[in-house]
Coordinates of C-alpha atoms in Angstrom, one line a residue:
X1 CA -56.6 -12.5 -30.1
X2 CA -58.4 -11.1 -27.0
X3 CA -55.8 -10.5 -24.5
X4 CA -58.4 -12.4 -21.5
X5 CA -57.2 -15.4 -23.7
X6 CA -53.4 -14.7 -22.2
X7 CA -54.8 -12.9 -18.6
X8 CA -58.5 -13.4 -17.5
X9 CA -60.5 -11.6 -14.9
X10 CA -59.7 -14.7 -12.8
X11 CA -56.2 -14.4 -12.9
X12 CA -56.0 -10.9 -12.3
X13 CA -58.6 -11.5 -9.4
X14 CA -55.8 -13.7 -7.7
X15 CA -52.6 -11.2 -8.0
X16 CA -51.7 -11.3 -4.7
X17 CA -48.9 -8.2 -4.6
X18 CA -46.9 -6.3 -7.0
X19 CA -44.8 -9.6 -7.9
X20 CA -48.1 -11.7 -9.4
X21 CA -49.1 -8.5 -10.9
X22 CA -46.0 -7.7 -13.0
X23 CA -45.8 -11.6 -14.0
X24 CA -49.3 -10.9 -15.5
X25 CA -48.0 -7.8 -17.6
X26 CA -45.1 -10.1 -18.5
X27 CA -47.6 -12.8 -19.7
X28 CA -49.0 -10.1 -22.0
X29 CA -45.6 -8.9 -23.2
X30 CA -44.8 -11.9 -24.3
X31 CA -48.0 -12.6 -26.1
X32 CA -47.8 -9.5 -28.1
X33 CA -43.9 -10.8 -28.7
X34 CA -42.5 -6.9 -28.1
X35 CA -39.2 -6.2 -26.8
X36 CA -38.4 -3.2 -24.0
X37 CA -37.0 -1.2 -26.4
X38 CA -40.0 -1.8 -29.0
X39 CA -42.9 -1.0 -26.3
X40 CA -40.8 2.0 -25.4
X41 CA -41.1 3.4 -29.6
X42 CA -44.6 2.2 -29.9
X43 CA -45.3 4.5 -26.9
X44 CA -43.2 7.4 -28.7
X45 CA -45.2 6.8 -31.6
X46 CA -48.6 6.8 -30.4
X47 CA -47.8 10.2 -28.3
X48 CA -49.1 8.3 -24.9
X49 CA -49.2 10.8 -22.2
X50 CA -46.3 8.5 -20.1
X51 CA -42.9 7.5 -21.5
X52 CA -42.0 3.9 -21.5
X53 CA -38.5 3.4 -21.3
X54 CA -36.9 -0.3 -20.0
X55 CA -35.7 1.9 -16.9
X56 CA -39.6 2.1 -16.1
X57 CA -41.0 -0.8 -17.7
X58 CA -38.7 -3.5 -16.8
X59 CA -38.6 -3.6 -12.6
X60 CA -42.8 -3.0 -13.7
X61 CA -42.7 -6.5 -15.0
X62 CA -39.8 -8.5 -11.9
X63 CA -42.8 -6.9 -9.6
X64 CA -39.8 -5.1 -7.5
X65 CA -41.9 -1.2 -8.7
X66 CA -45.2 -0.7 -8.2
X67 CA -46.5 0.6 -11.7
X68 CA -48.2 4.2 -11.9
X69 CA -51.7 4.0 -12.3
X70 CA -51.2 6.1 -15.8
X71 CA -47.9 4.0 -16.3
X72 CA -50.3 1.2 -16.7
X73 CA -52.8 2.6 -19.0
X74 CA -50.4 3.6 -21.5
X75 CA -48.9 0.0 -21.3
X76 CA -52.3 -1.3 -21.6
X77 CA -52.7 0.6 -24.9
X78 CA -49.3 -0.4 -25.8
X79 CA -50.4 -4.3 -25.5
X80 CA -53.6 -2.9 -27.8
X81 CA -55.6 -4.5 -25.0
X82 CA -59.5 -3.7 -25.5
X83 CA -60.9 -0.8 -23.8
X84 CA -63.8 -3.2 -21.9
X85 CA -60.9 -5.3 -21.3
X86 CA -58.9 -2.9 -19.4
X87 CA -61.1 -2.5 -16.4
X88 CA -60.5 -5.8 -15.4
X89 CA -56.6 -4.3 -14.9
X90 CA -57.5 -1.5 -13.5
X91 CA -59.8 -3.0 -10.7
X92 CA -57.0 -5.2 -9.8
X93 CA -54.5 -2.1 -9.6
X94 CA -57.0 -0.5 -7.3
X95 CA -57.4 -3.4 -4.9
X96 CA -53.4 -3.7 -4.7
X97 CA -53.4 -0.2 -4.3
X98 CA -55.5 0.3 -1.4
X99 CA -54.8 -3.2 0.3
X100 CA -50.6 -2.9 0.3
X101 CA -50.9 0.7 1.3
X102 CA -53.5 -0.1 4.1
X103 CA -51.3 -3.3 5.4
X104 CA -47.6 -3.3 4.0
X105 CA -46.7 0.7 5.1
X106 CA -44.6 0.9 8.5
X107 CA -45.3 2.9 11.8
X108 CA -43.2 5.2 11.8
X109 CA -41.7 4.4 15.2
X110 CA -40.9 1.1 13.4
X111 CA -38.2 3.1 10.7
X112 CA -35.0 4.1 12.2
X113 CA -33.7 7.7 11.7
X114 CA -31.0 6.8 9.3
X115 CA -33.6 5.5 7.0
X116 CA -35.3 8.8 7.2
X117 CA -32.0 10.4 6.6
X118 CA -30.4 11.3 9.8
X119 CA -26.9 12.0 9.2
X120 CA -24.8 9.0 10.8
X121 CA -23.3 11.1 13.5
X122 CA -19.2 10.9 14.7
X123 CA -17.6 8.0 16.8
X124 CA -16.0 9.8 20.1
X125 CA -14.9 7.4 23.1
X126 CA -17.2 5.0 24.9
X127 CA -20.4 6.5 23.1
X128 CA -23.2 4.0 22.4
X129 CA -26.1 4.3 20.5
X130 CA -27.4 5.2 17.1
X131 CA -27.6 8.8 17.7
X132 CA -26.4 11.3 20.2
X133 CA -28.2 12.7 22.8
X134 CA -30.9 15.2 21.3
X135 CA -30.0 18.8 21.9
X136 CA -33.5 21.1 22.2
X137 CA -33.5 23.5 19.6
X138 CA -35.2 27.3 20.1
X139 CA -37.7 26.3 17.5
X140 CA -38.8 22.9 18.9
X141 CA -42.2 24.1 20.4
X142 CA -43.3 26.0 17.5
X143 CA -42.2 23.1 15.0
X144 CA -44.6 20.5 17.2
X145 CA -47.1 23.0 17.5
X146 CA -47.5 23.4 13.8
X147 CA -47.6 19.7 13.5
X148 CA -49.8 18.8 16.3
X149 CA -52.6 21.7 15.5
X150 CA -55.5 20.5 14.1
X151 CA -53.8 17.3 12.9
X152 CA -57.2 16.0 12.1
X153 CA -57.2 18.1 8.8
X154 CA -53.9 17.3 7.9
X155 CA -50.9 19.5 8.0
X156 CA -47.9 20.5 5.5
X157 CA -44.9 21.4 7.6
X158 CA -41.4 22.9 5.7
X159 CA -38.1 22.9 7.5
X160 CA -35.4 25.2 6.1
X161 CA -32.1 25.6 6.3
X162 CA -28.2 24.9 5.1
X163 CA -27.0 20.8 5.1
X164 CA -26.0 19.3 8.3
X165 CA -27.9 22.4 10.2
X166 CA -30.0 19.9 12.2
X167 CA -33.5 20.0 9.9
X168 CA -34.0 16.3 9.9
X169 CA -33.2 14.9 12.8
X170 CA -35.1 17.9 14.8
X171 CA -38.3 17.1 12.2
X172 CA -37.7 13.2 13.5
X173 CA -38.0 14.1 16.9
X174 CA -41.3 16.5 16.6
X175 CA -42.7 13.4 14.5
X176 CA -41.8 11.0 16.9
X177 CA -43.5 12.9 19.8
X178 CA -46.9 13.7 17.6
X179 CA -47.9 10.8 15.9
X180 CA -45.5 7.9 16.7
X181 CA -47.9 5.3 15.6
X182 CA -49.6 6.9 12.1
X183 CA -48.0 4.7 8.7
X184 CA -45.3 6.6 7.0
X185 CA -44.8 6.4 3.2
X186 CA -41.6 8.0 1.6
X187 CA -42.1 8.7 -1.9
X188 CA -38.9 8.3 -4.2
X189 CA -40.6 10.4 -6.8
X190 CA -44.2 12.2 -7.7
X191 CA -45.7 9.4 -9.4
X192 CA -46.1 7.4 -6.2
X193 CA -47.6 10.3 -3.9
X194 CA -49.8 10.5 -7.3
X195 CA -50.5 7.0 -7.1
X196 CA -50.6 7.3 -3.6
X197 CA -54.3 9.8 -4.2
X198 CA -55.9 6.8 -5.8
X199 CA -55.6 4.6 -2.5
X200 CA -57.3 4.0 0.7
X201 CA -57.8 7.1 2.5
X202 CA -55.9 6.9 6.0
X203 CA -54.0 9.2 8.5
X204 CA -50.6 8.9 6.8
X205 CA -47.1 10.7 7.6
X206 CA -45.5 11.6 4.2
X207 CA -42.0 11.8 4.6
X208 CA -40.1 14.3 2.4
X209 CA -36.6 14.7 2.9
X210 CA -34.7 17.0 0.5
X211 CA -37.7 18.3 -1.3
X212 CA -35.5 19.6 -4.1
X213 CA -36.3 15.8 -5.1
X214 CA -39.8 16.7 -6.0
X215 CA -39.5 19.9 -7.2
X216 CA -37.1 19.4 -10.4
X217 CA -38.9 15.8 -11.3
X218 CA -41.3 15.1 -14.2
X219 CA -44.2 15.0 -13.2
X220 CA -43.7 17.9 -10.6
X221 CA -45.4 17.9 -7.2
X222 CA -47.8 20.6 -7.2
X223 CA -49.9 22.5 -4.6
X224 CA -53.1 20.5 -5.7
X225 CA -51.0 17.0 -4.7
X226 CA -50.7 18.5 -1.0
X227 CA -54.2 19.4 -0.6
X228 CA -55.5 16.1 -1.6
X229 CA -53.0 14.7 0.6
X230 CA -54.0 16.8 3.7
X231 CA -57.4 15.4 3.5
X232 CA -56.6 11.9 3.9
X233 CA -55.3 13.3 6.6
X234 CA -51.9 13.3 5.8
X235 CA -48.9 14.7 7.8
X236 CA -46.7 16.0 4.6
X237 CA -43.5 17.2 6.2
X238 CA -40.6 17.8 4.4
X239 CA -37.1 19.3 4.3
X240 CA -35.4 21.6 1.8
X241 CA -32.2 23.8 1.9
X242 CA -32.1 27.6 2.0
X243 CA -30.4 28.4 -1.5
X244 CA -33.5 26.1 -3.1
X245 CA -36.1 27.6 -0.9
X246 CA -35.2 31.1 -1.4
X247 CA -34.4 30.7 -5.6
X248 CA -38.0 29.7 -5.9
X249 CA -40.1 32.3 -3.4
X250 CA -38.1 34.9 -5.0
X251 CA -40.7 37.3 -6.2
X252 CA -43.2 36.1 -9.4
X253 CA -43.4 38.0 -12.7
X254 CA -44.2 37.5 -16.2
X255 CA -40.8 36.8 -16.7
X256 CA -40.3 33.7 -14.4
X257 CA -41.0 30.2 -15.5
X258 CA -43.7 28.4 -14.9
X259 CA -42.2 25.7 -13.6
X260 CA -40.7 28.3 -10.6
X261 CA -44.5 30.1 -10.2
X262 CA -45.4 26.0 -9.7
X263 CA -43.1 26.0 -6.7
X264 CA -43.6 29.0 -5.2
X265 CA -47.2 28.0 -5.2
X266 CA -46.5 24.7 -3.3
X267 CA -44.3 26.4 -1.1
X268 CA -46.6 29.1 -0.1
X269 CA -49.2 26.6 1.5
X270 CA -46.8 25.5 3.7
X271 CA -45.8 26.1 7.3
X272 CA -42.1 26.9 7.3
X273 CA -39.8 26.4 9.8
X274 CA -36.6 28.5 9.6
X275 CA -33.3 25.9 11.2
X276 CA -30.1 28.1 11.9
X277 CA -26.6 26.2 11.2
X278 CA -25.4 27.9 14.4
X279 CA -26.8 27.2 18.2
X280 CA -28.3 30.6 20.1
X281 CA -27.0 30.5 24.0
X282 CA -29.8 28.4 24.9
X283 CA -29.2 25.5 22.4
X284 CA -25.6 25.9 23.4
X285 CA -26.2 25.5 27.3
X286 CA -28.6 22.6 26.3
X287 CA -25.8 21.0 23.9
X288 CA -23.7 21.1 27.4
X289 CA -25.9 20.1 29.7
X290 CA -25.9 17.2 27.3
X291 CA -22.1 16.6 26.5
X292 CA -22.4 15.6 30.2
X293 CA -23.7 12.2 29.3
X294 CA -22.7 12.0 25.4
X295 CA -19.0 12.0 24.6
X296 CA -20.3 12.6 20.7
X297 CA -21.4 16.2 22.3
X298 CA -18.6 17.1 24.4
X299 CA -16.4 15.8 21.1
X300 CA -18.1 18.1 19.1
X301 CA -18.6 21.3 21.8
X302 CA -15.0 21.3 21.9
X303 CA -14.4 22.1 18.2
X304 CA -13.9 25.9 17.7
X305 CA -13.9 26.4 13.5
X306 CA -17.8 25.1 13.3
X307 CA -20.8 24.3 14.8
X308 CA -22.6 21.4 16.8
X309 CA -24.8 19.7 13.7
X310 CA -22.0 19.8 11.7
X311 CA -19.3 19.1 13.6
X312 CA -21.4 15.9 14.5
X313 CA -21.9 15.1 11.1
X314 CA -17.9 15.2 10.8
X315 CA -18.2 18.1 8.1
X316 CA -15.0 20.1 8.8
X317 CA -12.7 16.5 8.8
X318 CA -14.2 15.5 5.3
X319 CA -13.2 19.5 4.4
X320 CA -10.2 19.2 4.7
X321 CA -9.4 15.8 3.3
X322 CA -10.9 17.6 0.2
X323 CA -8.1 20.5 0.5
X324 CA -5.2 18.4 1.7
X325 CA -5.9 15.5 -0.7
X326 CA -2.6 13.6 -1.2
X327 CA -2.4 14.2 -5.2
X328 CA -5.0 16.5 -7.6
X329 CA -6.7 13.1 -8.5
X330 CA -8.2 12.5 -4.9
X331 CA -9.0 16.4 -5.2
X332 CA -10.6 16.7 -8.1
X333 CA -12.4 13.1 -8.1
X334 CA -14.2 15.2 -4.7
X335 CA -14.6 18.9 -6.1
X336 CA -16.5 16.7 -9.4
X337 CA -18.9 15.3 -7.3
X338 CA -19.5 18.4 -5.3
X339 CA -20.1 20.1 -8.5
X340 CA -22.6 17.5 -9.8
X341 CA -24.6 17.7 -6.8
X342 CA -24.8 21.2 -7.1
X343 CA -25.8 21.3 -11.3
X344 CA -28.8 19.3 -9.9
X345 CA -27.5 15.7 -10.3
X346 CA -28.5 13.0 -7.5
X347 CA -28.1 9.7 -8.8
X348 CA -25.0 8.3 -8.2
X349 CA -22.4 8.9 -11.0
X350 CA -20.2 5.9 -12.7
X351 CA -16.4 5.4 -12.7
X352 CA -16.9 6.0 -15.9
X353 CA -18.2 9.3 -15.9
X354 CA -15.9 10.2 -13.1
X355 CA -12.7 9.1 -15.5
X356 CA -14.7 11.5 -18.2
X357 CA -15.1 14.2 -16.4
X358 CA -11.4 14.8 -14.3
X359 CA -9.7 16.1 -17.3
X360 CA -11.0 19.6 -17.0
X361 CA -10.0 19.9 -13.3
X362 CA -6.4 18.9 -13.8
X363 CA -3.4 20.7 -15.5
X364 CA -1.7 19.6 -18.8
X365 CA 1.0 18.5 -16.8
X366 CA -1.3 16.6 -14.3
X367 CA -3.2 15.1 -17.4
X368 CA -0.4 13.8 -19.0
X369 CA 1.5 12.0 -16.0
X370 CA -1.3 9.8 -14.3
X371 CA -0.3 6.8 -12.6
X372 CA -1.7 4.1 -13.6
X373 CA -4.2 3.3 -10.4
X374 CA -5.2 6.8 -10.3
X375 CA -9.0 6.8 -10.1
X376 CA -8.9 3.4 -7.8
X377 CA -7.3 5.4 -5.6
X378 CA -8.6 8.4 -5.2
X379 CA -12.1 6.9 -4.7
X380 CA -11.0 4.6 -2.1
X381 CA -9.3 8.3 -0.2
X382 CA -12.8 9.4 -1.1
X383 CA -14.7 6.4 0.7
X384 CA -12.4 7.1 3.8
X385 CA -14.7 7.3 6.7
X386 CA -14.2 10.5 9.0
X387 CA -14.2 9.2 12.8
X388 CA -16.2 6.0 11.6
X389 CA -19.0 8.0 10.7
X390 CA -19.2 9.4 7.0
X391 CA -17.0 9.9 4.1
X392 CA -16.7 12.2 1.2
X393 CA -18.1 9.7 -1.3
X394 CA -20.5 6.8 -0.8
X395 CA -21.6 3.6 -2.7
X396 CA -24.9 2.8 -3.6
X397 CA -26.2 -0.2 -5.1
X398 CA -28.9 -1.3 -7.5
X399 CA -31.1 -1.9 -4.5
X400 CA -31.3 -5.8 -5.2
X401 CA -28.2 -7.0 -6.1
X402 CA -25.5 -5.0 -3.9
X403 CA -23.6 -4.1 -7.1
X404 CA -22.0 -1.3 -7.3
X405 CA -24.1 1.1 -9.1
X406 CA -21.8 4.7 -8.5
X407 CA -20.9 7.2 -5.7
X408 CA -22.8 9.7 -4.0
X409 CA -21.2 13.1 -2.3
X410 CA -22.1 13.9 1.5
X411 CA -24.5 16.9 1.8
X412 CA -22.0 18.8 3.8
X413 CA -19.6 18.5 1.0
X414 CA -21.7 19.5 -2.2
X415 CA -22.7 22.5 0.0
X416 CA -19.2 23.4 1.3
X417 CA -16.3 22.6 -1.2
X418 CA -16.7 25.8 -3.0
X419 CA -14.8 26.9 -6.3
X420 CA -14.4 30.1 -8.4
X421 CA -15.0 28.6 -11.5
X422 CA -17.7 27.5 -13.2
X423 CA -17.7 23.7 -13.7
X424 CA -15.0 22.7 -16.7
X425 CA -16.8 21.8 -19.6
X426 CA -15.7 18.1 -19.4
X427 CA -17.5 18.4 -16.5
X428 CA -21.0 19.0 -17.9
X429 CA -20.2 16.5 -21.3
X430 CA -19.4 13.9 -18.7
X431 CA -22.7 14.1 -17.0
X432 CA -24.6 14.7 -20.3
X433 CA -23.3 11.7 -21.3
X434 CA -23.4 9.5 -18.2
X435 CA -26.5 10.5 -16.7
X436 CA -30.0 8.6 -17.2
X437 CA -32.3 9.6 -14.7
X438 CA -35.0 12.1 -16.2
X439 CA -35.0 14.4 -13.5
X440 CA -31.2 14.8 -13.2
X441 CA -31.2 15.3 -17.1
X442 CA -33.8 18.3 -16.3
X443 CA -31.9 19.5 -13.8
X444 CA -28.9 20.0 -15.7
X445 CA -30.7 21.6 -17.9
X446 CA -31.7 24.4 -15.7
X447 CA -28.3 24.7 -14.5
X448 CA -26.8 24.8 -17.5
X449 CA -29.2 27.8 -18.4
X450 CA -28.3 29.6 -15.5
X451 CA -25.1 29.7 -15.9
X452 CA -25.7 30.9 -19.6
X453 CA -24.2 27.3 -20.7
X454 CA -26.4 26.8 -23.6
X455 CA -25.1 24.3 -25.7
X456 CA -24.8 22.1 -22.7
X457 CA -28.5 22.9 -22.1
X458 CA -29.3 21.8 -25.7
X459 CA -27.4 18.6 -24.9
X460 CA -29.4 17.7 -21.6
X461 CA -32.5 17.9 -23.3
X462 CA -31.4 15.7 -26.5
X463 CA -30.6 13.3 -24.4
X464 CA -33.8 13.6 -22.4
X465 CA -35.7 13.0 -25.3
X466 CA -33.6 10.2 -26.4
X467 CA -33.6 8.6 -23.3
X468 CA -37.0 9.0 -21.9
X469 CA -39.2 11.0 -25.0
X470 CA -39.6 13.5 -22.7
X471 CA -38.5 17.5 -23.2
X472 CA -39.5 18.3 -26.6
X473 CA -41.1 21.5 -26.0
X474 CA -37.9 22.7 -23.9
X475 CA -35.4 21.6 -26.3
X476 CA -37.7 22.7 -29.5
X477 CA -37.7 26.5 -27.6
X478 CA -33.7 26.3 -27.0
X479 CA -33.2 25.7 -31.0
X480 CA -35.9 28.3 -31.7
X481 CA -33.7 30.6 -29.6
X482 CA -30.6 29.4 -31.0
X483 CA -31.8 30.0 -34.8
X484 CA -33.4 33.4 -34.0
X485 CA -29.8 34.0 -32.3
X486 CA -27.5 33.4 -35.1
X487 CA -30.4 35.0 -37.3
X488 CA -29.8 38.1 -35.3
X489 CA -25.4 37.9 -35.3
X490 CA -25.7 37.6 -39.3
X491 CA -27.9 40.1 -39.7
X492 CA -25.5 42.2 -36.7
X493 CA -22.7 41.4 -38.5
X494 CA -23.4 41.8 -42.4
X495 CA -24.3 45.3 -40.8
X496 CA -21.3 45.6 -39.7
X497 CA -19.5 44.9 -42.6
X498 CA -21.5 47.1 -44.7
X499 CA -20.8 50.1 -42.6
X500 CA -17.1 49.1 -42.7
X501 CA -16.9 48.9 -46.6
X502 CA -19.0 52.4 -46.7
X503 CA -16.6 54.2 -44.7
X504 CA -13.6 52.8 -46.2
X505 CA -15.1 54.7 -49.6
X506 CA -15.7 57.6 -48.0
X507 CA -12.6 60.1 -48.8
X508 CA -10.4 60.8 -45.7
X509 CA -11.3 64.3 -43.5
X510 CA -8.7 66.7 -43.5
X511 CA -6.8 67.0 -40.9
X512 CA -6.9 70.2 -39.0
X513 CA -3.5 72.2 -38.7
X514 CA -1.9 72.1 -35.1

């Protein structure tokens, strides 16, 4: 049956957003009578260039995700829909595209700084407002002049430096000054700044905060993305932190990855802006020029033990809730979370994987005589707020419901809380196991081979390919290695033991006389 039977021309003609569109796809699914699961194995076996899983396909079809433009031609082959056919869905993906990007993106003096990732800032006496006073930093001029030159062509701008050092709400002021008025888009992942290519062409401010994001996903963001971008024109500006930036400019080889020479080519077009976690003398008389008028300022001048951005972003106070927790369950609930940011993980992580993981942070003793409420507990210490501002760990939500989906660490904590050891291994089997996203599973991957952790790398990438059909190529070189590994100990060791039976034959040297 011809699938313009189920969907004509005429009906995709009238999709009016996202919503009518993914009822349409619906309509389809339900005509070729496939379940998630099914499209996703059909799409497995057919070797489509896209995984399929119901984490992708699913919001596709509610119309709350826009679908990829190759997300949608691998469903379309899914559905066996006709090749002539399929032009009829790919027109109307192309007017959506270039209509709801044209009308439905924001100014970008119509998004408020937290949305863009300005760290809520501390509570101090009658202090109003959603942010404190802005203190001028040294680099200021040079940051707008970077952003401001030749904006016509489009410009890439990089900020870099340590959490809670001031990166995005000084790149939010430079923005706000340049181009207050020009749409701003903010990508959750590459596939929509890809997407984002096949639109209408417009001055556009892409907004890319933590640019780790990008660099770690599937499909990465390459230099060739930027350049296409900048001649929209496109603003791409963009934050990343020093121990990222500086692990992938670190000088290229034949021995480094590809997926590293990938990033240092990306970061190489950009313009980068260095942001120090301390103030020079002239941030610090501007900082008290302004505690004159700001009690968040004067609040935060007068702390000794660290500096202004931080101190704002109440860093030090959630510090040392992590090292005067009341009990080893509120402190190692925290210094879990800190290490899961840190292996490369960024969704939010379960209770569940939370109870999983603990186990290798306590002692037997420890283990053995939890109360009862313990986890409940220490994640409501966790959520805590620190002078009304931030807490340790946050909620997050499915983004339609408002159920609790899992808890998030504050920047300044998965930078800071810093331990000798290595994360336990319940540690990494808890995240293996609890964690879905595809780019957290690659992540962990990379971790775990960095810190020679190779049977927890192995495990990442099974369940990447379980999960999403994606990693075959890393996982099939990890057992290579593995197999040419143990190859090699046999061989090492029946070597051994040869030499060890041959001398034992041997008869004993004489010993010489004292």
């Amino acid at each position: 049956m011809s699938d313009l039977t189920i969907v004509s021309a005429a009906d995709l003609s009238t999709a009016r957003d996202w919503a009518d569109f993914g009822r349409l796809l619906s309509r389809l699914k339900l005509d070729r009578g496939l379940s998630f699961v099914q499209i996703q194995k059909r799409a497995e076996a057919l070797s489509l260039q896209r995984s399929l899983p119901p984490a992708t396909v699913n919001p596709i079809m509610k119309g709350t995700r826009r679908p990829a433009k190759e997300s949608l031609e691998c469903l379309l082959e899914v559905f066996d829909v006709r090749p002539a056919e399929r032009t009829a869905w790919l027109s109307a993906w192309q007017r959506l595209a270039e209509t709801l990007s044209a009308t439905s993106l924001p100014r970008f003096d119509e998004v408020s700084p937290r949305q863009l990732g300005v760290h809520a800032a501390i509570a101090a006496g009658d202090s109003s407002g959603e942010l404190p006073v802005y203190v001028q930093r040294d680099f200021d001029d040079h940051l707008r002049s970077h952003l401001s030159e030749q904006i016509d062509r489009g410009r890439f701008v990089l900020l870099v430096g340590r959490s809670s050092s001031g990166k995005t709400r000084s790149l939010y002021e430079a923005v706000r000054v340049v181009a207050p008025n020009w749409p701003i888009v903010q990508p959750s992942g590459t596939a929509e700044i890809i997407d984002l290519l096949h639109g209408t062409r417009q001055r556009i401010i892409v907004w890319l905060d933590e640019m780790q994001r990008f660099l770690g996903a599937d499909p990465r963001l390459t230099k060739e993305h930027v350049i296409r971008l900048l001649q929209f024109p496109a603003l791409v500006v963009a934050t990343l932190w020093s121990d990222d930036y500086l692990m992938r400019r670190s000088p290229g080889g034949s021995g480094v990855p590809a997926d590293l020479q990938n990033d240092r080519r990306l970061l190489d077009l950009a313009e980068v802006v260095s942001v120090s976690a301390e103030l020079s003398g002239e941030e610090r008389a501007a900082a008290v020029q302004a505690a004159r008028t700001d009690p968040r300022i004067r609040l935060a001048l007068a702390v000794q033990d660290a500096g202004l951005t931080q101190v704002l972003a109440a860093g030090p106070d959630l510090l040392r809730r992590w090292e005067h927790a009341p009990d080893p369950y509120a402190k190692a609930v925290i210094s879990f979370a800190a290490d899961a940011r840190r292996l490369g993980v960024l969704s939010p992580i379960t209770e569940a994987t939370f109870e999983s993981a603990i186990g290798g942070y306590l002692t037997s003793s420890q283990r053995v005589n939890r109360p009862p409420q313990w986890l409940a507990d220490a994640l409501a210490f966790s959520q805590q707020e620190v002078h009304g501002a931030v807490a340790a760990l946050a909620t997050r939500d499915d983004g339609r419901t408002g159920r609790l989906t899992g808890y998030v660490v504050a920047d300044y904590v998965a930078q800071h809380v810093r331990r000798a050891e290595c994360p336990p291994a319940s540690a990494w089997e808890a995240l293996v196991a609890g964690v879905e996203d595809a780019e957290d599973l690659r992540r962990l991957a990379f971790a775990a081979t960095a810190r020679m952790r190779y049977r927890h790398e192995e495990q990442a990438l099974r369940r990447l390919l379980e999960l999403h059909g994606e990693g075959v190529v890393e996982l099939a070189g990890v057992l290579c290695a593995a197999g040419a590994f143990r190859r090699h100990s046999t061989c090492c060791a029946s070597t051994w033991t040869r030499r060890r039976t041959t001398a034992s034959r041997r008869p004993a040297m004489p010993t010489s006389p004292r």
